[in-house]
mmCIF file of C-alpha atoms and ligand atoms in Angstrom:
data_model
loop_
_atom_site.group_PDB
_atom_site.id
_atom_site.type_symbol
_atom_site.label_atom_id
_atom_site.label_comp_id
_atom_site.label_asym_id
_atom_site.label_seq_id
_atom_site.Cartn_x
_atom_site.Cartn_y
_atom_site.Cartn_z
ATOM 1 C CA UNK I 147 49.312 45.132 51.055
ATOM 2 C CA UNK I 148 47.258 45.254 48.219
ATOM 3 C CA UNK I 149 44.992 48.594 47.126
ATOM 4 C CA UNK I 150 41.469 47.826 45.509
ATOM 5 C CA UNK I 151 38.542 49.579 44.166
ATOM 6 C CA UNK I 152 35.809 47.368 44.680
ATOM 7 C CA UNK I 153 32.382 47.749 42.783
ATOM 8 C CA UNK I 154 29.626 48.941 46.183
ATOM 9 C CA UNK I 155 26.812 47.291 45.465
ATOM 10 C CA UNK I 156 25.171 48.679 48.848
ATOM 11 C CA UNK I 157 25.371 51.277 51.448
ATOM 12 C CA UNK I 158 22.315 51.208 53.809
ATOM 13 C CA UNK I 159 21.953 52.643 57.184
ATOM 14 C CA UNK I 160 20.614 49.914 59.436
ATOM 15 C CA UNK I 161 20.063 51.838 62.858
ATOM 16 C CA UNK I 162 20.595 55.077 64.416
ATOM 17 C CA UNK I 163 24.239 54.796 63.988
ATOM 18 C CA UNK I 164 25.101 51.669 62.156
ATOM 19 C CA UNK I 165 25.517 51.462 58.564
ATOM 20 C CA UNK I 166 25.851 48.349 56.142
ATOM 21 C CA UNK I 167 27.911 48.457 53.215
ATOM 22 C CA UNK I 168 28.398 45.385 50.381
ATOM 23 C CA UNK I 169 31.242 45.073 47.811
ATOM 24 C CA UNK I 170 31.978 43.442 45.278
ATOM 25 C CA UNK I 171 35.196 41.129 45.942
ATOM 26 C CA UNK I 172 35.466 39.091 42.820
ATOM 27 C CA UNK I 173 38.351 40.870 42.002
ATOM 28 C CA UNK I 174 40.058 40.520 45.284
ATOM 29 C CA UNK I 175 42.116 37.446 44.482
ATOM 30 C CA UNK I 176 42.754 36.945 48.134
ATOM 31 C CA UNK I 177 41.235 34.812 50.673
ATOM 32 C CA UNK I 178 40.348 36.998 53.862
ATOM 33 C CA UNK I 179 39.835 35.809 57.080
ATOM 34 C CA UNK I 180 36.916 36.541 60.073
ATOM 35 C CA UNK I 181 39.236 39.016 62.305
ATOM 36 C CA UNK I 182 41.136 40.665 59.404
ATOM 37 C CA UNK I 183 40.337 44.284 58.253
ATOM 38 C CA UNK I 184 40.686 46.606 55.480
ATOM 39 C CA UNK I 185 42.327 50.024 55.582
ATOM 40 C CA UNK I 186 39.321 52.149 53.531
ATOM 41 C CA UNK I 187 39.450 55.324 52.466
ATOM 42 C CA UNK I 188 36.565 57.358 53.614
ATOM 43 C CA UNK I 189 35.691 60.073 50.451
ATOM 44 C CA UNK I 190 38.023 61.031 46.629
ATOM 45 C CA UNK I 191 38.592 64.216 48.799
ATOM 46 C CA UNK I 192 41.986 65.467 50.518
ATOM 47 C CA UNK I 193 40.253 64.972 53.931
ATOM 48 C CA UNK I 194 39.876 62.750 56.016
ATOM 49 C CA UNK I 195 43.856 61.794 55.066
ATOM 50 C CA UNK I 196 44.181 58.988 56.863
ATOM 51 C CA UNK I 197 42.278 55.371 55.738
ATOM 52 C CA UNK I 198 39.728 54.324 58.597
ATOM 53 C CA UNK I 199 40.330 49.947 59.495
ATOM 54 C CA UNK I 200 36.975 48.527 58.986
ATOM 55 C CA UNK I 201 36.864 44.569 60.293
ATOM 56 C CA UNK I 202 35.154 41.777 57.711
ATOM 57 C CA UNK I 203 31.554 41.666 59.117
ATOM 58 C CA UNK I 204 30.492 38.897 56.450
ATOM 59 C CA UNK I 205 32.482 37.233 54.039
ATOM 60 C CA UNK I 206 30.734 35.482 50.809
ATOM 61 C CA UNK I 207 31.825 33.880 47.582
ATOM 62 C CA UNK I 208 31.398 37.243 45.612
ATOM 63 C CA UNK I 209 31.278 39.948 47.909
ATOM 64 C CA UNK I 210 32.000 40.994 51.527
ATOM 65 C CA UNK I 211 30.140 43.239 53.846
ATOM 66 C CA UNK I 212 31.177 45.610 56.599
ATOM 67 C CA UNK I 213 29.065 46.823 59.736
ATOM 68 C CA UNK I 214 30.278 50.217 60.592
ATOM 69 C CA UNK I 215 29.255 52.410 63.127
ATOM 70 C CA UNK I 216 29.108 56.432 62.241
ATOM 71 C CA UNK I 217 31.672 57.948 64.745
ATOM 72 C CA UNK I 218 33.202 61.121 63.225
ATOM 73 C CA UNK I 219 34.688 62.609 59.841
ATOM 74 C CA UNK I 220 35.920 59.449 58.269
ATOM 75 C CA UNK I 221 32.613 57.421 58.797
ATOM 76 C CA UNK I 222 30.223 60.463 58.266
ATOM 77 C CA UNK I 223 31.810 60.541 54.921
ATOM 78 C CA UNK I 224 31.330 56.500 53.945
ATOM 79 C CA UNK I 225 27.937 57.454 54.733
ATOM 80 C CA UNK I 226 27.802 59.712 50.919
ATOM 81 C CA UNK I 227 28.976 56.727 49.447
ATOM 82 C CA UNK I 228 26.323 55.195 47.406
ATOM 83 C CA UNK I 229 25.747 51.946 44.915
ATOM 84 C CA UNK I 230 27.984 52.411 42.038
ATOM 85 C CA UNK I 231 30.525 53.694 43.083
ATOM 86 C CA UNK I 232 33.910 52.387 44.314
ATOM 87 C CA UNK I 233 35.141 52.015 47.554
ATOM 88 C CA UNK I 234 39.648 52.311 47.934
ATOM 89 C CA UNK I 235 39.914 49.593 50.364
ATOM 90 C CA UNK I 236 43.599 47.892 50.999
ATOM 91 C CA UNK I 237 43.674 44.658 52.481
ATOM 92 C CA UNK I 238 42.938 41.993 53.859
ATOM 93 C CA UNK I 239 45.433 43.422 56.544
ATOM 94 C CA UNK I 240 46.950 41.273 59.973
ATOM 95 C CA UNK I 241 46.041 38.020 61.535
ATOM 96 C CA UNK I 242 42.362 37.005 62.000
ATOM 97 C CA UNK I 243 41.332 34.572 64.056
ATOM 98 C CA UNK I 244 42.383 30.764 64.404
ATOM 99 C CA UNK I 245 39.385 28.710 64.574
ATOM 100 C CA UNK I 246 40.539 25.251 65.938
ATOM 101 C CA UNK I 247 39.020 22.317 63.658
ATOM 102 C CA UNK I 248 38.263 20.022 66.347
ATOM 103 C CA UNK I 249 36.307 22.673 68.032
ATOM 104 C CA UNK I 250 32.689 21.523 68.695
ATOM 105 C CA UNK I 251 31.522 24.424 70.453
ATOM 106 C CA UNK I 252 32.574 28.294 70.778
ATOM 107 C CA UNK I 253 31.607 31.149 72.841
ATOM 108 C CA UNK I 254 31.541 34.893 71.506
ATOM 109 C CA UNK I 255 31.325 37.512 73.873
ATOM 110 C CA UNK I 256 30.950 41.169 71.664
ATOM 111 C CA UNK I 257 30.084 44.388 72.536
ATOM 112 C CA UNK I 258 28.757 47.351 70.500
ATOM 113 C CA UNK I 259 30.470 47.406 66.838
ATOM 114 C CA UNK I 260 32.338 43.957 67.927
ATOM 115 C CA UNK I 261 29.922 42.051 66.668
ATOM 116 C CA UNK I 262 31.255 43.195 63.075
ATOM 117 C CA UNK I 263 34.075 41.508 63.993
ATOM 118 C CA UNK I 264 32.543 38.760 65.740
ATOM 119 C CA UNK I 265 29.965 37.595 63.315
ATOM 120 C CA UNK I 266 32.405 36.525 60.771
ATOM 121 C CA UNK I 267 33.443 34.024 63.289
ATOM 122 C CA UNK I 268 30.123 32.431 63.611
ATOM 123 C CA UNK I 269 29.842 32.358 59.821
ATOM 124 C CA UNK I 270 32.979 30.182 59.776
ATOM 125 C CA UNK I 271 32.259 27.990 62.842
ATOM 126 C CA UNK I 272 28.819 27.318 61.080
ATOM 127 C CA UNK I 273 30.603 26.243 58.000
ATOM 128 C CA UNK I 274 32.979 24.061 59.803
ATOM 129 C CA UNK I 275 29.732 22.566 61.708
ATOM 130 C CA UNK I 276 30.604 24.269 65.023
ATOM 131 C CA UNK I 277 28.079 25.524 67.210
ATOM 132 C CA UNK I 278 28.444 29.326 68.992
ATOM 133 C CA UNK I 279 26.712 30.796 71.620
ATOM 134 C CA UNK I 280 27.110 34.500 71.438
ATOM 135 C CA UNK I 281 27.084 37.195 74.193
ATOM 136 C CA UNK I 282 26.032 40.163 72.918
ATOM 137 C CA UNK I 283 26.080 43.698 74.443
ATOM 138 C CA UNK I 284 24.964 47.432 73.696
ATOM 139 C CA UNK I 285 23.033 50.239 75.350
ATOM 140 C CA UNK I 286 19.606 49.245 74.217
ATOM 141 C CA UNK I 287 17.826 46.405 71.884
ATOM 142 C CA UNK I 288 17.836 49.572 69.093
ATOM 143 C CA UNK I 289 21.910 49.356 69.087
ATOM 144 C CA UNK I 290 21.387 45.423 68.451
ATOM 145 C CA UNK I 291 22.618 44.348 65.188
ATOM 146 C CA UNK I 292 23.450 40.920 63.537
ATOM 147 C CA UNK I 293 21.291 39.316 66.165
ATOM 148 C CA UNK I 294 19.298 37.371 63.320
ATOM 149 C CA UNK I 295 22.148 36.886 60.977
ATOM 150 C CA UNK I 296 23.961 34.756 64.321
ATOM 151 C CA UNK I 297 20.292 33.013 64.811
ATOM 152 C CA UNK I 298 20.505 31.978 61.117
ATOM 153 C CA UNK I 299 24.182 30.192 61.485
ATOM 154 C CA UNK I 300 22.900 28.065 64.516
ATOM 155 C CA UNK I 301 24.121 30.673 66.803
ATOM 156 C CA UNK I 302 22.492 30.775 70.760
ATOM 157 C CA UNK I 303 21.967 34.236 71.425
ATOM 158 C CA UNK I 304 21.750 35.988 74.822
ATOM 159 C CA UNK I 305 21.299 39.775 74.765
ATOM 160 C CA UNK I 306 22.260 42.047 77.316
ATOM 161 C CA UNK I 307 21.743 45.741 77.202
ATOM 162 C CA UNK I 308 22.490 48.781 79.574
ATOM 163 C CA UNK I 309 18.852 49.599 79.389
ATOM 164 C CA UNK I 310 17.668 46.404 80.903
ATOM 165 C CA UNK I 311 20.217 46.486 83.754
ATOM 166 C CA UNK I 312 21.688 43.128 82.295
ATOM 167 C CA UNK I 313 24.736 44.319 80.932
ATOM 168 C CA UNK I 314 26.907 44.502 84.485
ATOM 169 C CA UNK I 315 29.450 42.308 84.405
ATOM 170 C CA UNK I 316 28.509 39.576 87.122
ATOM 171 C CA UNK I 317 25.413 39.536 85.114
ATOM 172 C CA UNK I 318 27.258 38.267 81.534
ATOM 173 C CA UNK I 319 29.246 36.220 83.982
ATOM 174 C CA UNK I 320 26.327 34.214 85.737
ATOM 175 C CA UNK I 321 25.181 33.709 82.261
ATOM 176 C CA UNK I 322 28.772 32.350 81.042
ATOM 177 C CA UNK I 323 29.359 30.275 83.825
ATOM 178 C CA UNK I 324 25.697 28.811 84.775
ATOM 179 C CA UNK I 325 23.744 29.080 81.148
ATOM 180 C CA UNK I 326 26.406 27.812 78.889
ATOM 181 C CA UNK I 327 29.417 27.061 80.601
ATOM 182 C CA UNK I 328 27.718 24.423 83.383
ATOM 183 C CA UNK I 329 25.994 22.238 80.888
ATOM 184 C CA UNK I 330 28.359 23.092 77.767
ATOM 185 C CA UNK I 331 32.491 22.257 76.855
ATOM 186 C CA UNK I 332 33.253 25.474 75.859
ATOM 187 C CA UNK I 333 36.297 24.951 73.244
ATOM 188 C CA UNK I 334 37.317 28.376 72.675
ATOM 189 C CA UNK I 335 36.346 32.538 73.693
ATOM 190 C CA UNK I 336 36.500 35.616 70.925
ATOM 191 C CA UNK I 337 35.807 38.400 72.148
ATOM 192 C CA UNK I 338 35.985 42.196 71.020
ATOM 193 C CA UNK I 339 34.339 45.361 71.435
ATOM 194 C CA UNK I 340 34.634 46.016 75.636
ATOM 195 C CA UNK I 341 37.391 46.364 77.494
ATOM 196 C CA UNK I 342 35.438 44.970 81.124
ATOM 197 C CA UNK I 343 33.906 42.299 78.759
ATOM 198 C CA UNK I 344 37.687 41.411 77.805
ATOM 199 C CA UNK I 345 38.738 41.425 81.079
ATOM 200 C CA UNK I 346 35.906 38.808 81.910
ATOM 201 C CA UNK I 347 36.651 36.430 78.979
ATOM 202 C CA UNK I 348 40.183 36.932 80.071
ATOM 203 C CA UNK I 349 39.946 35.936 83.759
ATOM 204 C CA UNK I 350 37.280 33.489 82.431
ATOM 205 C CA UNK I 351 39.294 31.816 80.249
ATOM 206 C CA UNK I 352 42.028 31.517 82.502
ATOM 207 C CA UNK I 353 40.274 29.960 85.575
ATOM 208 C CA UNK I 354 38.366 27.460 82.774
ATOM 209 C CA UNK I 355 41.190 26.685 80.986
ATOM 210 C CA UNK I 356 39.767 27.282 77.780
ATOM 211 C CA UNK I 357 41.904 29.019 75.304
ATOM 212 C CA UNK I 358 40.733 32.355 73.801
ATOM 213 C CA UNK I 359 41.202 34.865 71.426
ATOM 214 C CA UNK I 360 40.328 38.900 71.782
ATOM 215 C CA UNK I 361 40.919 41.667 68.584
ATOM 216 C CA UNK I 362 41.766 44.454 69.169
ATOM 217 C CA UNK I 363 40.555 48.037 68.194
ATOM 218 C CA UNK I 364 43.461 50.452 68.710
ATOM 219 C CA UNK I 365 43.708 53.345 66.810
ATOM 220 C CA UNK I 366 45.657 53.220 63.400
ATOM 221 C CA UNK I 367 47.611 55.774 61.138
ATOM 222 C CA UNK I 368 49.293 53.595 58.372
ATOM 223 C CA UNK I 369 47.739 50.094 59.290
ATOM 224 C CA UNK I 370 50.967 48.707 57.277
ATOM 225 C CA UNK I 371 53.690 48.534 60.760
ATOM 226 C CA UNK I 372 55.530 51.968 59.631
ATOM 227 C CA UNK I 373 53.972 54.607 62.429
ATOM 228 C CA UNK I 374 53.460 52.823 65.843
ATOM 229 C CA UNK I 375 50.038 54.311 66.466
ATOM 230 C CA UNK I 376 48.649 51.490 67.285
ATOM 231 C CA UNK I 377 51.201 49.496 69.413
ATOM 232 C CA UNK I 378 49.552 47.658 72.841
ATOM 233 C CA UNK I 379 51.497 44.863 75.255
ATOM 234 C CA UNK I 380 51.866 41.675 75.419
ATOM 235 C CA UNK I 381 52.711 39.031 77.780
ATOM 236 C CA UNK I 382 55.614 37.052 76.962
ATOM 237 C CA UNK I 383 56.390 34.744 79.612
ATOM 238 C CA UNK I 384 57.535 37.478 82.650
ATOM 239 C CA UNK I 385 57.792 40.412 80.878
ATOM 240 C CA UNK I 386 55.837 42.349 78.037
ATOM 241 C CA UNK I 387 56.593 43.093 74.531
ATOM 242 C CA UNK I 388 55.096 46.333 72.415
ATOM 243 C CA UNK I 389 53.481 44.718 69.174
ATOM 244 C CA UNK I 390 51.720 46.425 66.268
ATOM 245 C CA UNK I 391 48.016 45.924 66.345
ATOM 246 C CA UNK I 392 47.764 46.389 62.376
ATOM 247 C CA UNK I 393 50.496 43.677 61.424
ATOM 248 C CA UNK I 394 50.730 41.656 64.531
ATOM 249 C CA UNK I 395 47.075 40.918 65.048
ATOM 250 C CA UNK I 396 44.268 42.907 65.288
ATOM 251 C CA UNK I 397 43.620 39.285 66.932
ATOM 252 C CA UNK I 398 45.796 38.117 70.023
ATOM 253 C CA UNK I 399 45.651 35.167 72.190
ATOM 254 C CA UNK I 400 43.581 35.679 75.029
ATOM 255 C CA UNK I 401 45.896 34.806 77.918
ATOM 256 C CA UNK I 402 48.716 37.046 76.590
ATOM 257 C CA UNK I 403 46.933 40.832 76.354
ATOM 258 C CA UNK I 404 47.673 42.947 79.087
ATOM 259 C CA UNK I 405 44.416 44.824 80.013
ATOM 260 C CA UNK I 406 45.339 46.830 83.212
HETATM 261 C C1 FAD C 215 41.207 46.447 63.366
HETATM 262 C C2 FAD C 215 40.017 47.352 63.518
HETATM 263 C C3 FAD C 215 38.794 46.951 63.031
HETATM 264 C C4 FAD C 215 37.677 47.779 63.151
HETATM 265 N N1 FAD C 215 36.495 47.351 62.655
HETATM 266 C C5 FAD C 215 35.424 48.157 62.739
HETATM 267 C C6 FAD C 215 34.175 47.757 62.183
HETATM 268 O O1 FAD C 215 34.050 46.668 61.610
HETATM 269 N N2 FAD C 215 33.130 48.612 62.300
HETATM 270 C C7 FAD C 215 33.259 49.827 62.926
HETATM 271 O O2 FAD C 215 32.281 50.563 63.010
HETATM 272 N N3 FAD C 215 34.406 50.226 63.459
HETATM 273 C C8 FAD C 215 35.491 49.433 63.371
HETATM 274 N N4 FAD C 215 36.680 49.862 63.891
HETATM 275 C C9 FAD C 215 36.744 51.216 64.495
HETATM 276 C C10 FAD C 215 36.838 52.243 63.358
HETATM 277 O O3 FAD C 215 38.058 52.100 62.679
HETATM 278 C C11 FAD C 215 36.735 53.650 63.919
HETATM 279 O O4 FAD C 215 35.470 53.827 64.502
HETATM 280 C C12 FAD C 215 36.935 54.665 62.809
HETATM 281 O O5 FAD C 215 38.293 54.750 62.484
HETATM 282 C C13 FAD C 215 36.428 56.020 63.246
HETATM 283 O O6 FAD C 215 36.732 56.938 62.235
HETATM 284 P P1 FAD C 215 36.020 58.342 62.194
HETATM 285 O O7 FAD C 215 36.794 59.223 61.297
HETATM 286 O O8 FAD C 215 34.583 58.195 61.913
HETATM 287 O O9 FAD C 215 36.125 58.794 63.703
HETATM 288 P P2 FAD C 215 37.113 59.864 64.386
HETATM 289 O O10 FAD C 215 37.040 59.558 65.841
HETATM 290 O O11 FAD C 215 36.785 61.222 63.899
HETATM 291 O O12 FAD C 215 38.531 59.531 63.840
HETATM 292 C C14 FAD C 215 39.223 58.418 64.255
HETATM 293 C C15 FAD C 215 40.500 58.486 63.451
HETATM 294 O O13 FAD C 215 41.313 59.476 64.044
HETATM 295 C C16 FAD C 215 42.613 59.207 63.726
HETATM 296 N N5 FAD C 215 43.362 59.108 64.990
HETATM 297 C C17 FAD C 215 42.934 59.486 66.183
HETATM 298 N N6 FAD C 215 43.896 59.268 67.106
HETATM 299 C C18 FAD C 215 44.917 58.748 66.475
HETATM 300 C C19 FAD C 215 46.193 58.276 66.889
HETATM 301 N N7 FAD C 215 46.610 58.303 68.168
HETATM 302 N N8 FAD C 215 47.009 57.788 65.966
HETATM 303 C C20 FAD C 215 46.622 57.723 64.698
HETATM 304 N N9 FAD C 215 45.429 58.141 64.253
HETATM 305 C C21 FAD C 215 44.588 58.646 65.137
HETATM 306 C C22 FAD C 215 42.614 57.940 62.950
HETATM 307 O O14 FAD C 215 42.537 58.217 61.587
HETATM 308 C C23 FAD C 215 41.361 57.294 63.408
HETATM 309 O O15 FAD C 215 40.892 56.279 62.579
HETATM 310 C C24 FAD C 215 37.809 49.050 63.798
HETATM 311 C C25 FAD C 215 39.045 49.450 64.301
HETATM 312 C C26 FAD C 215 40.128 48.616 64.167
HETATM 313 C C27 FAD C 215 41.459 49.057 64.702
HETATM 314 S S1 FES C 216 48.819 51.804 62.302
HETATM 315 FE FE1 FES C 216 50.814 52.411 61.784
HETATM 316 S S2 FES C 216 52.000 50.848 62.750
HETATM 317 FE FE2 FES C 216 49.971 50.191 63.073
#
């Protein structure tokens, strides 16, 4: 895994507690792919040790962008980082997402800071001419984010929030299933960011018979395979396997996550 200091050319907060931060990736000699992260590190000081993964939010020719909500020491302290300076990012680290090239048209279902993760995916599916529809979940319209940058790559956009009593799960799965899904082939699900939302997609997916893909967000100590931290199960056929969210995925297929 390779360590850079990229040029910031941005670090804006965007909400109550989401910030938006642009680098400069010129020098990154690497292609990176929606659903792959980078292990930053937070401040130049001793604390916090450990680098925080942040997921690609956008990825351009020159620069790339994360979306990163402020949850305790290690994001507080990206907050202090301004243009100008450098941010010690190593990466692009694990599998991103597959997005199938005969795919016509894709369904994202994200909640909360998954739709960092998620939007990268309907950046490439608008490049490749495929058309998303996007499920998006928070507490209120104020947590919202990204919800123009989806509109601007052809995305469909239906919003549910806590606030509005549309968030429940039978709600997002009426909308699946009789706003997109009955008039709509659904090629593929991503998902990421909710746990009951990933259990839909899941069960979803299954009775459909669409494939799917979910990344996870476990948390991570070395995000390079060598401490375990962030280990969840598989299915493999009849029994379950331990695998490394940081080098194995953050992105799985669908069908195979166990989420009892
Ligand atoms: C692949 C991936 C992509 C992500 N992408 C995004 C994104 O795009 N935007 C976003 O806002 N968030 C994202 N997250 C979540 C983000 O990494 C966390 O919110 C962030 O680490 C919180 O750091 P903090 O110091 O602010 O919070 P705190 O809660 O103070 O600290 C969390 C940190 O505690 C440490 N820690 C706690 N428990 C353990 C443990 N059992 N083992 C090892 N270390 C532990 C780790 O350093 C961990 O990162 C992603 C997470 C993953 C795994
Ligand atoms: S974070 Fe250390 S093995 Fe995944």
């Amino acid at each position: 895994m390779q360590r850079h200091l990229a040029n910031v050319l941005s670090n804006k907060q965007v909400s109550s507690r989401y910030w938006h931060m642009v680098v400069d990736s010129t020098n990154l000699n690497k292609t990176v792919n929606p659903g792959q992260f980078f292990q930053v590190r937070c401040a130049d000081t001793y604390f916090p040790f450990l680098r925080r993964p942040l997921s690609v939010y956008r990825i351009n020719e020159n620069t790339i962008e994360f979306l990163y909500l402020v949850k305790g020491q290690g994001t507080s302290a990206m907050t202090k980082i301004q243009a100008g300076h450098s941010l010690d990012m190593m990466g692009p680290v694990g599998e991103g997402f597959r997005l199938d090239r005969s795919a016509q048209n894709i369904l994202l279902v994200a909640r909360g800071v998954g739709v960092a993760t998620l939007a990268a995916v309907a950046q490439a599916a608008y490049r490749q001419g495929v058309k998303s529809y996007a499920i998006m979940s928070a507490r209120s319209r104020d947590d919202l984010l990204a919800i123009e940058f989806l509109e601007d790559y052809g995305a469909e956009v239906f919003i549910v929030t806590e606030d509005e009593g549309t968030s429940d799960v039978e709600n997002v799965k009426r909308i699946i299933k009789e706003d997109i899904c009955a008039t709509t082939v659904i090629d593929a699900i991503y998902t990421c960011g909710s746990r009951r939302l990933s259990k839909l997609s899941q069960s979803i997916a299954n009775e459909l018979h669409i494939p799917g893909e979910i990344a996870l967000e476990e948390h991570m100590g070395c995000g390079m395979g060598a401490c375990f931290s962030c280990v969840c199960d598989i299915r493999e056929g009849d029994t379950t396997k331990s695998v490394r969210v940081c080098t194995e995925g953050p992105v799985f297929p669908l069908d195979k996550v166990v989420m009892e």
